[in-house]
Coordinates of C-alpha atoms in Angstrom, one line a residue:
M51 CA 0.0 0.0 0.0
D52 CA 1.4 3.4 -1.0
L53 CA 1.1 6.1 1.7
L54 CA 2.0 9.7 1.9
I55 CA 1.6 11.3 5.3
G56 CA 1.7 15.1 5.9
L57 CA 3.3 16.8 8.9
D58 CA -0.1 17.6 10.3
M59 CA -1.0 13.9 10.4
L60 CA 2.4 12.9 11.8
K61 CA 1.9 15.4 14.7
R62 CA -1.7 14.4 15.3
H63 CA -0.8 10.7 15.7
Q64 CA 2.5 11.5 17.6
C65 CA 4.7 9.9 15.0
C66 CA 8.5 9.7 15.2
I67 CA 10.8 9.1 12.3
D68 CA 13.7 6.9 13.4
L69 CA 16.2 7.1 10.6
K70 CA 18.8 5.0 12.4
R71 CA 16.3 2.0 12.4
N72 CA 14.6 3.1 9.2
V73 CA 11.1 3.0 10.7
L74 CA 8.1 5.3 11.4
I75 CA 6.9 4.9 14.9
I76 CA 3.2 5.7 15.4
D77 CA 2.0 6.5 18.9
G78 CA 5.1 5.0 20.5
R79 CA 4.0 1.4 19.8
I80 CA 3.4 0.7 16.1
E81 CA 6.4 0.5 13.8
A82 CA 6.2 0.8 10.0
P83 CA 9.4 0.1 8.2
F84 CA 10.4 2.2 5.2
L85 CA 11.0 0.6 1.9
P86 CA 14.6 0.2 0.8
E87 CA 15.3 2.2 -2.3
S88 CA 15.6 -1.0 -4.4
E89 CA 12.0 -1.9 -3.6
I90 CA 10.4 1.5 -4.6
P91 CA 8.3 0.9 -7.7
L92 CA 9.8 2.5 -10.8
S93 CA 6.6 4.5 -11.4
L94 CA 7.1 6.3 -8.0
S95 CA 10.8 6.8 -8.2
N96 CA 10.8 8.2 -11.8
P97 CA 7.6 10.1 -12.6
S98 CA 8.9 11.0 -16.0
I99 CA 8.1 7.5 -17.3
L100 CA 4.4 8.2 -17.1
D101 CA 2.8 8.4 -20.5
N102 CA 1.5 11.7 -21.8
E103 CA -2.1 10.7 -21.3
D104 CA -1.7 10.2 -17.5
T105 CA 0.3 13.4 -17.3
D106 CA -2.4 15.4 -19.2
E107 CA -5.1 14.0 -17.0
R108 CA -3.3 15.0 -13.8
V109 CA -2.6 18.5 -15.1
S110 CA -6.2 19.0 -16.1
S111 CA -7.5 17.9 -12.7
A112 CA -4.9 20.0 -10.9
S113 CA -6.0 23.1 -12.8
L114 CA -9.5 22.8 -11.3
F115 CA -8.1 24.0 -8.0
Y116 CA -6.7 27.3 -9.4

């Protein structure tokens, strides 16, 4: 499951990023390990590989907010 957590959510759930152990600690009791770089899907590590149709769709939907 892909997950992106903002600073506001990290604070709300009292998260701690432990870079020595490479984990996200949530509420002092739940640990979620970070993916090693070798396991990051290519589509997430290199957004330029997306085809133009996907890019055009994202730009169109983003422009609705301006």
